[in-house]
Tab-separated table of C-alpha atoms in Angstrom:
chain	number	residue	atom	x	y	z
D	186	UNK	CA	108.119	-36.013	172.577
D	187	UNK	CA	111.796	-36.080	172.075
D	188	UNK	CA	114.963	-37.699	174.162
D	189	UNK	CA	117.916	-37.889	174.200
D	190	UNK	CA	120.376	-40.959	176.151
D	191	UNK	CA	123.974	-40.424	177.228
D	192	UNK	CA	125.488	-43.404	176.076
D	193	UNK	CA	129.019	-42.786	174.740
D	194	UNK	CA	131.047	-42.523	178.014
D	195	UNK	CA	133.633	-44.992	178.284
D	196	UNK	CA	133.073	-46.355	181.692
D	197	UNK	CA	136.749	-46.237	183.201
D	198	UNK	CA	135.215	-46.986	186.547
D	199	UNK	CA	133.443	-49.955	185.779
D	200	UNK	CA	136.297	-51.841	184.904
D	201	UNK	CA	136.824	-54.723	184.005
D	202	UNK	CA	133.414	-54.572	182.749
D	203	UNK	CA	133.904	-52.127	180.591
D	204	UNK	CA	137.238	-53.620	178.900
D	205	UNK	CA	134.857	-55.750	176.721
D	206	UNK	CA	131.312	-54.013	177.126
D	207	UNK	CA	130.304	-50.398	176.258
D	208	UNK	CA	128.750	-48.736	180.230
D	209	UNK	CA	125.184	-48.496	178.536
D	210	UNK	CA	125.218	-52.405	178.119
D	211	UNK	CA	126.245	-53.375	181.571
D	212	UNK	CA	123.150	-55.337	183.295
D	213	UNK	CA	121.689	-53.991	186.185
D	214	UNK	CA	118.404	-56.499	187.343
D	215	UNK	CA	119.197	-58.705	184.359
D	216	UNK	CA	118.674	-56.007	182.015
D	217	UNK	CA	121.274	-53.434	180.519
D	218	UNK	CA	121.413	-49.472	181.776
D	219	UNK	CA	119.935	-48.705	177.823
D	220	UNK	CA	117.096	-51.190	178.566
D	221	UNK	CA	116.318	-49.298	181.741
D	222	UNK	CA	116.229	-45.761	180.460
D	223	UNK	CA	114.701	-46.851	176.864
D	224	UNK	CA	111.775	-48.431	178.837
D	225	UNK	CA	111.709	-45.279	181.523
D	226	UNK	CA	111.246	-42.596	178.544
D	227	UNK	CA	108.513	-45.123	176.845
D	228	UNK	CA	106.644	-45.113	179.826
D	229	UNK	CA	106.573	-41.683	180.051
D	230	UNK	CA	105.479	-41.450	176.195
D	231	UNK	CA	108.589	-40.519	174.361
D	232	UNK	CA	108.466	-42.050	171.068
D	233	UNK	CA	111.850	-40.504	169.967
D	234	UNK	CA	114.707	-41.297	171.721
D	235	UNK	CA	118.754	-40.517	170.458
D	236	UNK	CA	121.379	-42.321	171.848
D	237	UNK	CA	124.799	-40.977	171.208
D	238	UNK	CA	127.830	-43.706	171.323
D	239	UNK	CA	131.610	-43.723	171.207
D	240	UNK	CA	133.044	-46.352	173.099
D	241	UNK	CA	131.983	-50.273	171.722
D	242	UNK	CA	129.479	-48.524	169.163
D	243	UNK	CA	128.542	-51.341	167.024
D	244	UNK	CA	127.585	-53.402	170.113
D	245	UNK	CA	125.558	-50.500	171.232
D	246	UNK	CA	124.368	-50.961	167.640
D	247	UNK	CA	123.586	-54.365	167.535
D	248	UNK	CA	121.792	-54.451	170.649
D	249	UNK	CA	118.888	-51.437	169.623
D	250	UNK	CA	118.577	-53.396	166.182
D	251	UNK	CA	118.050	-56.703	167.576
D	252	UNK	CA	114.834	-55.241	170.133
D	253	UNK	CA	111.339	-53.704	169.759
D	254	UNK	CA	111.412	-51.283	171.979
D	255	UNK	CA	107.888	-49.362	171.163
D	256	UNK	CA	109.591	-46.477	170.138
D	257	UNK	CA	111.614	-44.929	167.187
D	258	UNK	CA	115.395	-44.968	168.017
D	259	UNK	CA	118.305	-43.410	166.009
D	260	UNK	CA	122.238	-43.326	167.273
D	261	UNK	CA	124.142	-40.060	167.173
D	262	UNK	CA	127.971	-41.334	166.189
D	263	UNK	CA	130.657	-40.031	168.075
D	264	UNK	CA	133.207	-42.870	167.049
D	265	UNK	CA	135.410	-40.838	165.605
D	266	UNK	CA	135.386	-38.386	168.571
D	267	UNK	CA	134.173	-38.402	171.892
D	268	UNK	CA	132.194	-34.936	172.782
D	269	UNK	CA	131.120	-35.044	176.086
D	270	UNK	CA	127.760	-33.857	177.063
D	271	UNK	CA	127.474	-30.175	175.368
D	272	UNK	CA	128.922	-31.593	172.494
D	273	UNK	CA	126.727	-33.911	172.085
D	274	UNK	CA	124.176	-32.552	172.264
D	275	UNK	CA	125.006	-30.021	169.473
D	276	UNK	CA	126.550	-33.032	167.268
D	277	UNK	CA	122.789	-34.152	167.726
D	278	UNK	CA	120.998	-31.383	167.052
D	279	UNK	CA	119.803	-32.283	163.538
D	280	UNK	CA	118.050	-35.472	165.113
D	281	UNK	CA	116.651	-33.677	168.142
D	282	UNK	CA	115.346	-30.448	165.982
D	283	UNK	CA	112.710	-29.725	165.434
D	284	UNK	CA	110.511	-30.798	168.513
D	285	UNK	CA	107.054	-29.381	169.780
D	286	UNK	CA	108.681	-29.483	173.254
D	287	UNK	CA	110.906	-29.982	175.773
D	288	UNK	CA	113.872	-32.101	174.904
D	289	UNK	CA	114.600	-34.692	177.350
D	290	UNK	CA	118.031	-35.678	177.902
D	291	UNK	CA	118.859	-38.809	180.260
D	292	UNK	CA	122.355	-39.848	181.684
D	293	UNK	CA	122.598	-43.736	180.673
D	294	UNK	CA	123.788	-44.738	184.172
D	295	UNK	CA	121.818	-43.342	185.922
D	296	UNK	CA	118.825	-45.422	187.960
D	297	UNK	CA	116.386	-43.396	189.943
D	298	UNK	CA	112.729	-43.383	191.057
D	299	UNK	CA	111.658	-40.054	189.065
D	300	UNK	CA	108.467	-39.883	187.476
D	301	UNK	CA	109.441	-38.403	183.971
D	302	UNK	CA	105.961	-37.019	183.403
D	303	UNK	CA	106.386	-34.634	186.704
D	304	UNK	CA	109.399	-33.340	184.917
D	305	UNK	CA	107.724	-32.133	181.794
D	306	UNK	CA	104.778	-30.922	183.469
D	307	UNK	CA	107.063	-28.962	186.089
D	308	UNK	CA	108.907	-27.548	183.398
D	309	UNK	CA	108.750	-23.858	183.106
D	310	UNK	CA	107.324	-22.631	179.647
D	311	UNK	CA	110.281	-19.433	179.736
D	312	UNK	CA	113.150	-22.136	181.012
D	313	UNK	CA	116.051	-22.736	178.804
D	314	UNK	CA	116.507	-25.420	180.367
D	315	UNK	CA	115.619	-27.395	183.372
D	316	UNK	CA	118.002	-29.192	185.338
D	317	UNK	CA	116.464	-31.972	187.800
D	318	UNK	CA	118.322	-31.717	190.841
D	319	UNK	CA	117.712	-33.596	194.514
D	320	UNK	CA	119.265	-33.022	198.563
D	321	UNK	CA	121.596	-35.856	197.894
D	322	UNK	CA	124.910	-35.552	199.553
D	323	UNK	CA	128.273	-35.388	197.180
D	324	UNK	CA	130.864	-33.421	196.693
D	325	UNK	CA	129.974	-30.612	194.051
D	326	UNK	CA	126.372	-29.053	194.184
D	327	UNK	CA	124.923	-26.291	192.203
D	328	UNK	CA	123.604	-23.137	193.825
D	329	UNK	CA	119.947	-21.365	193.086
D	330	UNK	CA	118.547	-18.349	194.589
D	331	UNK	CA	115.031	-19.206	196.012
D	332	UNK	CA	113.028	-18.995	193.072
D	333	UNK	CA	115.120	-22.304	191.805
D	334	UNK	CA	117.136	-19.753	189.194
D	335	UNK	CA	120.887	-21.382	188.580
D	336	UNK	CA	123.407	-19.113	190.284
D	337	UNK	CA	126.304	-20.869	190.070
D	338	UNK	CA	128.523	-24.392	191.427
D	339	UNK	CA	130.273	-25.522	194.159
D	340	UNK	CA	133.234	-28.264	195.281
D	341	UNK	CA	132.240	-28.677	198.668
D	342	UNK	CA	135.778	-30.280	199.117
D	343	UNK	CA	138.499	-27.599	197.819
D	344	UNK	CA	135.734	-24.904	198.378
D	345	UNK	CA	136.143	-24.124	194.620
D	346	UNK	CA	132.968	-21.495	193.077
D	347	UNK	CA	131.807	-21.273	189.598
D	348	UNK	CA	129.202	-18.468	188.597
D	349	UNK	CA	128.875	-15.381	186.865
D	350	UNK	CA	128.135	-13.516	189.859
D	351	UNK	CA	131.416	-12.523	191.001
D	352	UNK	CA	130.449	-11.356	194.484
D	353	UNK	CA	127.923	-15.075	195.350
D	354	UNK	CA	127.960	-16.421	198.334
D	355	UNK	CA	127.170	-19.857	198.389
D	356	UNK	CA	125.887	-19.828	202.224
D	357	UNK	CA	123.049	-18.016	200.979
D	358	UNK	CA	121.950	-20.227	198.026
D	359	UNK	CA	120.289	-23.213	197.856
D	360	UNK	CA	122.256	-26.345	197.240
D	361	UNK	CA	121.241	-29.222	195.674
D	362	UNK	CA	122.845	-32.087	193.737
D	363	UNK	CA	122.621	-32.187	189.611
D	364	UNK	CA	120.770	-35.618	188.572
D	365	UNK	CA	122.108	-36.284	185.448
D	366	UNK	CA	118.813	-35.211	184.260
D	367	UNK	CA	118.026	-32.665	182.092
D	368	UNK	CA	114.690	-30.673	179.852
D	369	UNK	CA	116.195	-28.536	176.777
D	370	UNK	CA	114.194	-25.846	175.007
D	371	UNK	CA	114.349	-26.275	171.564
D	372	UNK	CA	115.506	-22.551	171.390
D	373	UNK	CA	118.715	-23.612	173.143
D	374	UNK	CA	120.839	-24.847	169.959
D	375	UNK	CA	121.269	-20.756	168.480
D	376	UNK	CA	122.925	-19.870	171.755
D	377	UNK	CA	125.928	-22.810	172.381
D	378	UNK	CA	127.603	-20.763	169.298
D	379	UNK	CA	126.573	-17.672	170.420
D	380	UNK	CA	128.079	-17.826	173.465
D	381	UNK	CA	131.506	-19.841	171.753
D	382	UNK	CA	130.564	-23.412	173.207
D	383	UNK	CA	131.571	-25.579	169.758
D	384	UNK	CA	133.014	-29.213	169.678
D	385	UNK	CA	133.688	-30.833	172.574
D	386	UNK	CA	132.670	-29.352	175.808
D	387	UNK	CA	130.456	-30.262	178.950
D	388	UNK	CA	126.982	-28.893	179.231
D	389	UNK	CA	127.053	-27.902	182.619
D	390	UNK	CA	130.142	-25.031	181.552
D	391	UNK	CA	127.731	-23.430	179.037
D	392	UNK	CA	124.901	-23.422	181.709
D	393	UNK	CA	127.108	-21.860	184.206
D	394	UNK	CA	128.325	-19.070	181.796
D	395	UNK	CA	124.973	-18.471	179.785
D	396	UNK	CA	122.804	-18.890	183.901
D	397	UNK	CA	122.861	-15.034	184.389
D	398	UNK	CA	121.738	-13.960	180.596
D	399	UNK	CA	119.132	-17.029	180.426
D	400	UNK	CA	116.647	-18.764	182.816
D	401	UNK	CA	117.908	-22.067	183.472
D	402	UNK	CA	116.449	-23.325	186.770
D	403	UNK	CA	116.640	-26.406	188.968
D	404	UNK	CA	114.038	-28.760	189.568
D	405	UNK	CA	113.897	-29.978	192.968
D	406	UNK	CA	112.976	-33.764	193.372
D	407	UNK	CA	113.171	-33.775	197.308
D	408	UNK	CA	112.267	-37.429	197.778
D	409	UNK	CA	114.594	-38.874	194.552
D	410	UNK	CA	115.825	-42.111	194.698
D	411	UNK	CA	119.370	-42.442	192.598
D	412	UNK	CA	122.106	-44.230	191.935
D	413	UNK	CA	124.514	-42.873	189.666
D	414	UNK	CA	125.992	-46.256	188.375
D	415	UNK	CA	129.551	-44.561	187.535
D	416	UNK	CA	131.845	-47.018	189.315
D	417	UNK	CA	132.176	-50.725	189.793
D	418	UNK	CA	130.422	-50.783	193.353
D	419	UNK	CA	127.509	-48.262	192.741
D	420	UNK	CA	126.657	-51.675	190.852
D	421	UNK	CA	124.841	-53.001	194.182
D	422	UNK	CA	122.968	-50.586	195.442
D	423	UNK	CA	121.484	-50.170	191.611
D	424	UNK	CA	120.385	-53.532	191.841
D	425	UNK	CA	118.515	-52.845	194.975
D	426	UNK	CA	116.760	-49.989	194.187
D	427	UNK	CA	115.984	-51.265	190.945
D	428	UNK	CA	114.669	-54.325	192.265
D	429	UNK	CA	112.343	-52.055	194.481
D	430	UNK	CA	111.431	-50.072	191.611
D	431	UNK	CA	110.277	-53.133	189.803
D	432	UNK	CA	108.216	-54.457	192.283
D	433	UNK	CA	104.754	-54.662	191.098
């Protein structure tokens, strides 16, 4: 099985740690995020993994060459440019393809208690893709009808709607928050250019604009445990859940 890792964001918010570190090396437990999510996709028995990077590359670099990790592990380059998610991906897609599955693609800084093999087997065989999702509170959700089909987004705050259902109410869809977690069909790479999603761009615009032509459905994890380590004092509360997690 394949994965991919979200490594080459440039951590802004976890400054000053991230003047002098790339995010995916910043320890949480000891160990850094990559070590976490690495480990977390072995476990689940990935034995390819991609990790893009962009930001501190050769330290990202260093640190894969210098480990065992039990599984094979080859960096997508974005030094030159920084492509976001959906860019990414596509700049990958010659390391990710071909695959007898399911592609797996994992946010770097993000810490939860999901059980990666529920996600695969959970996984819709017709599913574009398959977007883990949990009843988290934030700000921005995503919307599904009640068979767990993506209708559209939200900003809870400024009451902002994204879909391609001009007349959705969001009252009347389910809302959950996106995980950072994601399953690709392999069959997804002919469609970004298809539907004019080239160079840099965020994944979550082409699933919002391709939702009503192709089944791409939420996965519900109603009892997730996360922690999206995006700013400098998420850093605690990763520590303690991943100290729980780690308990034996």
């Amino acid at each position: 099985m394949k994965a991919m890792i979200f490594a080459a964001g440039l951590g802004t918010r976890l400054r000053p740690l991230t003047d002098s570190l790339p995010k995916a090396l910043v320890p949480v437990c000891g160990q850094p995020l990559l070590w976490h999510i690495i480990g977390k996709l072995r476990d689940a028995g990935y034995r390819d993994v991609v990790v893009n990077v962009h930001h501190f590359p050769e330290k990202i670099r260093e640190y894969l060459l210098s480990r065992d990790f039990g599984v094979r592990i080859r960096i997508s380059d974005e030094s030159d440019r920084l492509l976001e998610t959906g860019g990414g991906i596509v700049h990958a897609k010659d390391l990710l393809l071909p695959a007898d599955g399911p592609i797996l693609v994992h946010n770097v800084d993000i810490i939860s208690s999901l059980d990666l093999g529920w996600v695969q087997k959970r996984t819709r065989p017709d599913a574009l893709a398959t977007l883990v999702v949990s009843p988290r509170q934030t700000r921005r959700k995503l919307l599904f009808d009640e068979q767990m089909r993506l209708m559209g987004w939200m900003d809870g705050q400024t009451g902002e709607v994204r879909s391609p259902y001009p007349c959705l109410k969001p009252e009347a869809c389910r809302q959950y928050a996106f995980s950072g977690i994601h399953n690709l069909s392999p069959r997804i790479f002919p469609h970004f250019g298809e539907w004019g999603f080239t160079g840099r761009f965020p994944i979550m615009d082409f699933y919002l604009k391709s939702c009503a032509a192709e089944p791409i459905y939420g996965l519900a994890a109603e009892n997730l445990s996360l922690v999206d380590v995006g700013k400098f004092e998420s850093l605690a509360e990763a520590q303690m859940l991943c100290e729980n997690i780690l308990k034996p």
